[in-house]
Tab-separated table of C-alpha atoms in Angstrom:
chain	number	residue	atom	x	y	z
A	100	MET	CA	-9.325	19.593	13.441
A	101	ARG	CA	-10.350	23.090	12.337
A	102	THR	CA	-7.539	25.538	11.701
A	103	ARG	CA	-7.221	29.294	11.586
A	104	ALA	CA	-4.434	30.574	9.363
A	105	ILE	CA	-2.316	33.394	10.756
A	106	PRO	CA	-0.840	35.808	8.189
A	107	PRO	CA	2.925	35.403	7.661
A	108	SER	CA	3.779	39.016	8.467
A	109	GLY	CA	2.241	42.259	9.523
A	110	ARG	CA	2.955	45.750	10.724
A	111	VAL	CA	4.566	45.936	14.136
A	112	ASP	CA	6.213	48.764	16.024
A	113	ALA	CA	9.056	48.511	18.516
A	114	ASP	CA	8.948	50.347	21.807
A	115	GLN	CA	11.526	53.073	22.220
A	116	PRO	CA	14.366	53.055	24.790
A	117	PRO	CA	13.644	53.778	28.469
A	118	GLY	CA	12.595	57.350	29.079
A	119	GLY	CA	10.926	57.636	25.692
A	120	ARG	CA	7.326	57.089	24.720
A	121	VAL	CA	5.737	53.884	23.582
A	122	HIS	CA	4.987	54.187	19.895
A	123	LEU	CA	2.002	52.226	18.665
A	124	ALA	CA	0.647	51.811	15.181
A	125	ASP	CA	-1.990	54.216	13.920
A	126	GLY	CA	-5.327	53.623	15.559
A	127	ALA	CA	-3.872	52.033	18.669
A	128	ARG	CA	-4.715	53.229	22.145
A	129	PRO	CA	-1.919	55.606	23.242
A	130	HIS	CA	0.018	55.048	26.456
A	131	SER	CA	1.160	57.826	28.774
A	132	GLU	CA	3.737	55.743	30.650
A	133	PRO	CA	7.444	55.864	29.814
A	134	ALA	CA	8.599	52.933	27.745
A	135	SER	CA	10.322	50.272	29.817
A	136	ILE	CA	10.911	47.434	27.428
A	137	ALA	CA	13.973	47.955	25.263
A	138	ALA	CA	17.243	49.500	26.367
A	139	ALA	CA	19.039	51.725	23.903
A	140	GLY	CA	20.535	49.667	21.102
A	141	ALA	CA	18.774	46.475	22.194
A	142	PRO	CA	18.460	43.949	19.338
A	143	ASP	CA	14.897	43.011	20.241
A	144	GLY	CA	12.566	45.646	21.555
A	145	ALA	CA	9.063	44.676	22.540
A	146	ARG	CA	6.752	44.706	19.581
A	147	THR	CA	3.042	45.301	19.494
A	148	MET	CA	0.372	43.948	17.192
A	149	THR	CA	-2.518	46.383	17.598
A	150	ARG	CA	-6.204	45.569	17.383
A	151	ARG	CA	-6.575	47.583	14.201
A	152	GLY	CA	-3.513	45.960	12.642
A	153	ALA	CA	-4.650	42.444	13.448
A	154	LEU	CA	-8.128	43.106	12.081
A	155	ALA	CA	-6.562	44.454	8.897
A	156	LEU	CA	-4.570	41.257	8.526
A	157	ILE	CA	-7.699	39.198	9.029
A	158	ALA	CA	-9.527	41.205	6.391
A	159	ALA	CA	-6.615	40.895	3.970
A	160	THR	CA	-6.687	37.133	4.127
A	161	GLY	CA	-10.459	36.807	4.091
A	162	MET	CA	-10.320	35.043	7.433
A	163	LEU	CA	-13.195	35.825	9.757
A	164	PRO	CA	-12.538	36.048	13.492
A	165	ALA	CA	-13.700	33.039	15.456
A	166	ALA	CA	-16.460	33.327	17.986
A	167	VAL	CA	-15.121	34.699	21.242
A	168	PRO	CA	-15.324	32.167	24.069
A	169	ARG	CA	-17.827	32.969	26.771
A	170	GLY	CA	-16.651	35.739	29.094
A	171	ARG	CA	-14.564	38.199	27.087
A	172	ALA	CA	-11.743	40.023	28.872
A	173	ALA	CA	-12.129	43.720	29.544
A	174	ASP	CA	-10.911	45.947	26.695
A	175	GLY	CA	-7.654	47.692	27.435
A	176	ALA	CA	-5.728	44.898	29.156
A	177	THR	CA	-2.091	44.426	28.127
A	178	VAL	CA	-0.174	41.134	28.097
A	179	LEU	CA	3.616	40.949	27.813
A	180	PHE	CA	4.572	37.900	25.724
A	181	PHE	CA	8.147	36.838	26.564
A	182	THR	CA	9.767	34.395	24.125
A	183	LYS	CA	13.445	34.311	25.080
A	184	SER	CA	15.142	30.963	24.412
A	185	ALA	CA	18.122	30.515	26.699
A	186	GLY	CA	17.800	26.762	26.109
A	187	PHE	CA	16.294	25.053	23.065
A	188	GLU	CA	14.782	27.540	20.614
A	189	HIS	CA	11.517	26.309	19.121
A	190	ASP	CA	10.726	27.178	15.528
A	191	THR	CA	7.392	28.491	16.782
A	192	VAL	CA	9.079	31.416	18.567
A	193	ARG	CA	12.011	31.977	16.201
A	194	ARG	CA	11.859	35.325	14.409
A	195	THR	CA	12.872	35.647	10.772
A	196	GLY	CA	14.212	39.028	9.747
A	197	GLY	CA	11.964	41.737	11.116
A	198	ASP	CA	8.878	39.549	11.350
A	199	LEU	CA	7.364	38.299	14.551
A	200	SER	CA	7.345	34.557	15.122
A	201	LEU	CA	4.315	32.368	14.503
A	202	ALA	CA	3.527	32.181	18.224
A	203	GLU	CA	3.825	35.958	18.639
A	204	ARG	CA	1.568	36.703	15.673
A	205	THR	CA	-0.967	34.107	16.745
A	206	LEU	CA	-1.207	35.253	20.354
A	207	ALA	CA	-1.545	38.845	19.158
A	208	GLU	CA	-4.485	37.860	16.953
A	209	ILE	CA	-6.031	35.861	19.806
A	210	GLY	CA	-5.651	38.905	22.038
A	211	THR	CA	-7.469	40.983	19.439
A	212	ARG	CA	-10.551	38.786	19.793
A	213	HIS	CA	-10.572	39.497	23.509
A	214	GLY	CA	-9.803	43.205	23.454
A	215	VAL	CA	-6.300	42.555	24.802
A	216	THR	CA	-3.075	44.147	23.520
A	217	VAL	CA	-0.223	41.652	23.276
A	218	ARG	CA	3.281	43.110	23.413
A	219	ALA	CA	6.059	40.678	22.468
A	220	THR	CA	9.733	40.744	23.413
A	221	LYS	CA	12.805	38.542	23.815
A	222	ASP	CA	14.637	41.176	25.864
A	223	GLY	CA	14.886	40.104	29.516
A	224	ARG	CA	15.684	43.648	30.659
A	225	VAL	CA	11.984	44.405	30.492
A	226	PHE	CA	11.598	42.858	33.944
A	227	ASP	CA	13.849	45.518	35.467
A	228	GLY	CA	11.351	48.140	34.325
A	229	ASP	CA	7.849	49.100	35.347
A	230	LEU	CA	5.728	45.932	35.382
A	231	ASP	CA	2.599	47.754	36.523
A	232	ARG	CA	1.834	48.587	32.902
A	233	TYR	CA	1.049	44.907	32.221
A	234	ASP	CA	-2.010	43.004	33.369
A	235	ALA	CA	-0.477	39.607	32.685
A	236	PHE	CA	2.618	37.871	31.353
A	237	ALA	CA	2.746	35.039	28.818
A	238	PHE	CA	5.882	32.889	28.543
A	239	PHE	CA	7.046	30.573	25.757
A	240	THR	CA	10.610	30.358	27.037
A	241	SER	CA	13.347	27.825	27.746
A	242	GLY	CA	16.423	27.424	29.910
A	243	ASN	CA	17.899	29.726	32.528
A	244	LEU	CA	16.572	33.113	31.488
A	245	THR	CA	19.249	34.926	33.482
A	246	GLU	CA	21.765	33.792	30.835
A	247	ALA	CA	22.031	34.992	27.228
A	248	GLY	CA	21.894	31.376	26.082
A	249	THR	CA	20.816	30.156	22.674
A	250	ASP	CA	19.137	33.192	21.143
A	251	ARG	CA	21.674	35.630	22.684
A	252	ALA	CA	18.896	38.105	23.524
A	253	PRO	CA	19.579	40.163	26.667
A	254	PRO	CA	18.923	38.011	29.731
A	255	MET	CA	16.632	38.610	32.671
A	256	SER	CA	18.450	39.730	35.822
A	257	GLN	CA	18.001	37.973	39.153
A	258	ARG	CA	16.256	41.130	40.308
A	259	GLY	CA	13.988	40.936	37.271
A	260	LYS	CA	13.070	37.342	38.067
A	261	GLN	CA	12.163	38.326	41.608
A	262	ALA	CA	10.159	41.292	40.306
A	263	LEU	CA	8.183	39.024	37.970
A	264	LEU	CA	7.290	36.586	40.743
A	265	ALA	CA	6.378	39.427	43.103
A	266	ALA	CA	4.141	41.031	40.467
A	267	ILE	CA	2.252	37.770	40.006
A	268	ARG	CA	1.804	37.287	43.753
A	269	GLN	CA	0.471	40.823	43.969
A	270	GLY	CA	-2.232	40.182	41.383
A	271	LYS	CA	-0.863	39.940	37.833
A	272	GLY	CA	-1.786	37.031	35.580
A	273	PHE	CA	0.558	34.476	34.019
A	274	VAL	CA	0.087	32.187	31.012
A	275	GLY	CA	2.778	29.552	30.441
A	276	ILE	CA	2.926	27.759	27.101
A	277	HIS	CA	4.790	24.527	26.261
A	278	SER	CA	8.448	25.071	27.198
A	279	ALA	CA	7.573	27.592	29.898
A	280	SER	CA	7.899	24.480	32.087
A	281	ASP	CA	11.399	23.832	30.627
A	282	THR	CA	12.537	27.098	32.197
A	283	PHE	CA	14.438	27.758	35.469
A	284	HIS	CA	14.800	24.102	36.438
A	285	SER	CA	14.849	22.964	40.041
A	286	PRO	CA	18.170	21.758	41.478
A	287	GLY	CA	18.524	18.014	41.980
A	288	ASP	CA	17.822	14.806	40.099
A	289	ARG	CA	15.975	15.443	36.854
A	290	TYR	CA	14.005	12.205	37.249
A	291	ALA	CA	12.941	12.860	40.846
A	292	THR	CA	10.516	15.299	42.406
A	293	GLN	CA	11.890	18.110	44.545
A	294	PRO	CA	10.322	19.132	47.865
A	295	GLN	CA	11.440	22.714	47.194
A	296	PRO	CA	11.286	23.467	43.456
A	297	ASP	CA	12.815	26.562	41.935
A	298	PRO	CA	10.612	29.582	42.868
A	299	TYR	CA	9.544	30.035	39.237
A	300	ILE	CA	8.571	26.352	38.979
A	301	ALA	CA	6.690	26.608	42.277
A	302	MET	CA	4.730	29.530	40.796
A	303	LEU	CA	4.052	27.707	37.530
A	304	GLY	CA	2.880	24.535	39.274
A	305	GLY	CA	4.864	21.917	37.313
A	306	GLU	CA	8.175	21.199	35.593
A	307	PHE	CA	9.429	19.560	32.398
A	308	VAL	CA	11.223	16.197	32.686
A	309	SER	CA	11.595	14.903	29.119
A	310	HIS	CA	9.716	14.126	25.937
A	311	GLY	CA	9.612	11.322	23.399
A	312	SER	CA	8.810	11.329	19.698
A	313	GLN	CA	5.862	13.315	18.453
A	314	GLN	CA	2.789	11.094	18.337
A	315	ALA	CA	-0.985	11.076	18.466
A	316	ALA	CA	-2.447	10.840	21.952
A	317	LEU	CA	-5.749	11.284	23.730
A	318	VAL	CA	-6.274	14.344	25.896
A	319	LYS	CA	-9.021	14.221	28.506
A	320	VAL	CA	-10.806	17.460	29.415
A	321	ALA	CA	-11.134	17.604	33.194
A	322	ASP	CA	-13.038	20.908	33.360
A	323	PRO	CA	-15.096	21.711	30.235
A	324	ASP	CA	-16.488	24.827	31.950
A	325	PHE	CA	-13.147	26.614	32.132
A	326	PRO	CA	-12.786	29.535	29.669
A	327	GLY	CA	-11.685	28.282	26.262
A	328	LEU	CA	-12.705	24.683	26.919
A	329	GLN	CA	-16.434	25.055	26.443
A	330	GLY	CA	-17.589	22.625	23.800
A	331	ALA	CA	-14.518	20.414	24.150
A	332	ASP	CA	-16.704	17.697	25.684
A	333	GLU	CA	-14.736	14.889	27.320
A	334	GLY	CA	-11.590	15.011	25.226
A	335	PHE	CA	-9.834	14.981	21.881
A	336	ALA	CA	-6.963	13.276	20.041
A	337	VAL	CA	-4.106	15.252	18.516
A	338	THR	CA	-0.499	14.784	17.376
A	339	GLU	CA	1.942	16.792	19.456
A	340	GLU	CA	5.302	16.747	21.228
A	341	TRP	CA	4.142	15.638	24.663
A	342	TYR	CA	6.020	16.788	27.735
A	343	SER	CA	6.513	14.429	30.656
A	344	LEU	CA	6.094	16.628	33.746
A	345	LYS	CA	6.780	16.561	37.479
A	346	ASN	CA	6.764	18.755	40.603
A	347	PHE	CA	3.037	19.420	40.404
A	348	ALA	CA	1.798	21.931	42.960
A	349	ASP	CA	-0.760	20.422	45.320
A	350	ASP	CA	-3.217	23.241	44.647
A	351	ILE	CA	-3.441	23.074	40.858
A	352	HIS	CA	-6.840	22.852	39.216
A	353	VAL	CA	-6.301	20.288	36.460
A	354	LEU	CA	-7.872	21.245	33.117
A	355	LEU	CA	-6.397	18.698	30.685
A	356	VAL	CA	-5.009	15.213	31.310
A	357	LEU	CA	-2.681	13.238	29.034
A	358	GLU	CA	-3.993	9.683	28.748
A	359	THR	CA	-0.742	7.727	28.555
A	360	ALA	CA	-2.192	4.269	27.865
A	361	GLY	CA	-1.026	3.100	24.436
A	362	MET	CA	1.596	5.831	24.013
A	363	GLN	CA	5.014	4.864	22.721
A	364	GLU	CA	8.413	5.283	24.427
A	365	HIS	CA	9.812	5.365	27.912
A	366	ASP	CA	8.792	8.940	28.735
A	367	TYR	CA	5.097	8.013	28.852
A	368	ARG	CA	5.292	4.778	30.828
A	369	ARG	CA	3.493	6.377	33.714
A	370	PRO	CA	-0.111	6.943	34.858
A	371	PRO	CA	-2.138	9.819	33.366
A	372	TYR	CA	-0.894	13.237	34.477
A	373	PRO	CA	-1.892	16.903	34.114
A	374	LEU	CA	-1.228	18.583	30.787
A	375	ALA	CA	-2.860	21.944	31.531
A	376	TRP	CA	-3.968	23.571	34.756
A	377	ALA	CA	-4.798	26.790	36.584
A	378	ARG	CA	-3.887	27.924	40.090
A	379	ARG	CA	-3.642	31.003	42.279
A	380	GLU	CA	-0.278	32.465	43.284
A	381	GLY	CA	-1.093	34.887	46.060
A	382	ARG	CA	-3.582	37.261	44.429
A	383	GLY	CA	-2.340	36.309	40.941
A	384	ARG	CA	-3.733	33.864	38.397
A	385	VAL	CA	-1.484	31.252	36.796
A	386	TYR	CA	-2.318	29.068	33.780
A	387	TYR	CA	-0.103	26.519	32.041
A	388	ASN	CA	-0.623	24.402	28.916
A	389	ALA	CA	2.077	21.945	27.788
A	390	MET	CA	0.824	21.932	24.199
A	391	GLY	CA	2.203	24.293	21.559
A	392	HIS	CA	5.263	22.680	19.958
A	393	ARG	CA	3.827	22.171	16.489
A	394	ASP	CA	2.801	24.866	14.014
A	395	ASP	CA	-0.418	23.026	13.175
A	396	VAL	CA	-1.369	23.012	16.852
A	397	TRP	CA	-0.977	26.799	16.954
A	398	ALA	CA	-3.118	27.033	13.807
A	399	SER	CA	-5.898	24.912	15.291
A	400	ALA	CA	-9.112	26.536	16.468
A	401	ARG	CA	-9.073	24.319	19.550
A	402	PHE	CA	-5.668	25.508	20.801
A	403	GLN	CA	-6.399	29.132	19.972
A	404	ASP	CA	-9.650	28.913	21.931
A	405	MET	CA	-7.735	27.483	24.900
A	406	LEU	CA	-5.213	30.325	24.834
A	407	GLY	CA	-7.929	32.911	24.354
A	408	GLY	CA	-9.759	31.635	27.402
A	409	ALA	CA	-6.502	31.496	29.367
A	410	VAL	CA	-5.587	35.092	28.511
A	411	ALA	CA	-9.067	36.369	29.316
A	412	TRP	CA	-8.991	34.537	32.648
A	413	ALA	CA	-5.448	35.644	33.488
A	414	VAL	CA	-6.244	39.337	33.071
A	415	GLY	CA	-9.275	38.971	35.323
A	416	GLY	CA	-12.062	38.834	32.762
A	417	MET	CA	-13.680	35.700	34.208
A	418	GLN	CA	-14.126	34.113	37.609
A	419	PRO	CA	-14.464	30.317	37.229
A	420	GLY	CA	-13.941	28.069	40.210
A	421	ILE	CA	-10.467	26.543	40.296
A	422	ALA	CA	-10.541	24.334	43.364
A	423	ALA	CA	-7.578	21.975	43.758
A	424	ASN	CA	-8.351	18.635	42.085
A	425	LEU	CA	-4.951	17.005	41.424
A	426	LEU	CA	-5.600	13.976	43.643
A	427	GLN	CA	-9.144	13.502	42.365
A	428	VAL	CA	-8.359	13.785	38.637
A	429	THR	CA	-4.798	12.397	38.422
A	430	PRO	CA	-4.136	10.535	41.693
A	431	GLN	CA	-0.827	9.057	40.437
A	432	ALA	CA	0.486	12.171	38.728
A	433	ASN	CA	3.704	12.172	40.737
A	434	VAL	CA	4.732	8.701	39.521
A	435	ILE	CA	7.340	9.441	36.858
A	436	PRO	CA	9.539	7.053	34.859
A	437	PRO	CA	13.071	6.489	36.127
A	438	GLU	CA	15.994	7.801	34.112
A	439	LYS	CA	16.474	5.969	30.799
């Protein structure tokens, strides 16, 4: 599996408190809007990796940018990458000192290839601000984001949650990664499907149940024409922490399928089920990919291409067909193992 190394650190700039101006690194495109990300004294303001900064990092390491997947997003789009961990905090999104996490740095560099600015934050108060300044939102989150939880970063308010969902319905994009499905769980039995999932889960199109030990498994590509999946052929094998999922929306367009035959442990004793998909939420575009636990997955060209295609699609750069295909591709997706 080809990999693309991401530099361990780089120059980033934090947005100023509300009412101030957004400060970007030299060479970045200035913004005229008031900053709306970090409240005064907040421990984690939103941070931006600019196009110029990312290219400088690439040059410093001798790493050439990968070919951009077909259908580049329009220059100037902005994605807010939210990585609050109210539940389990993955190493991939844990910040060390003043440095961005691996996931934040990687998505910023992926955005650079597509002409997209990625702004990263763990501060949930951003959703009480002006969301019109963002074209899409990316989540690598966990738990109930309206609580301070594990990382103690300021939580999202109930109003902020409603504002996020409304913004997506009105036309913003959304990219969920790995534990984005382990966020805002639906009430009821964990090992049963719910007729009325939590509104966030209903938007996302699926929900985390459990996972077993990390292991190699086969992933089938259901739509090799979707942005970021060109050239993936019929499938690939990779070692990952595989999520068992439920509460699939009827209208999802399945992109990747986890082939469970031969997998070890109780969590995977079920028919093949969706691993990644796309759907429409009102006028908005929603993408989810359950991969992304392991550092080497984030470093792989394959996963970076997937996320690049997802971001470009989410901000409106491409118009592939995403007809519902859950029953055709994974007809027994809603069969999940009983509780252990």
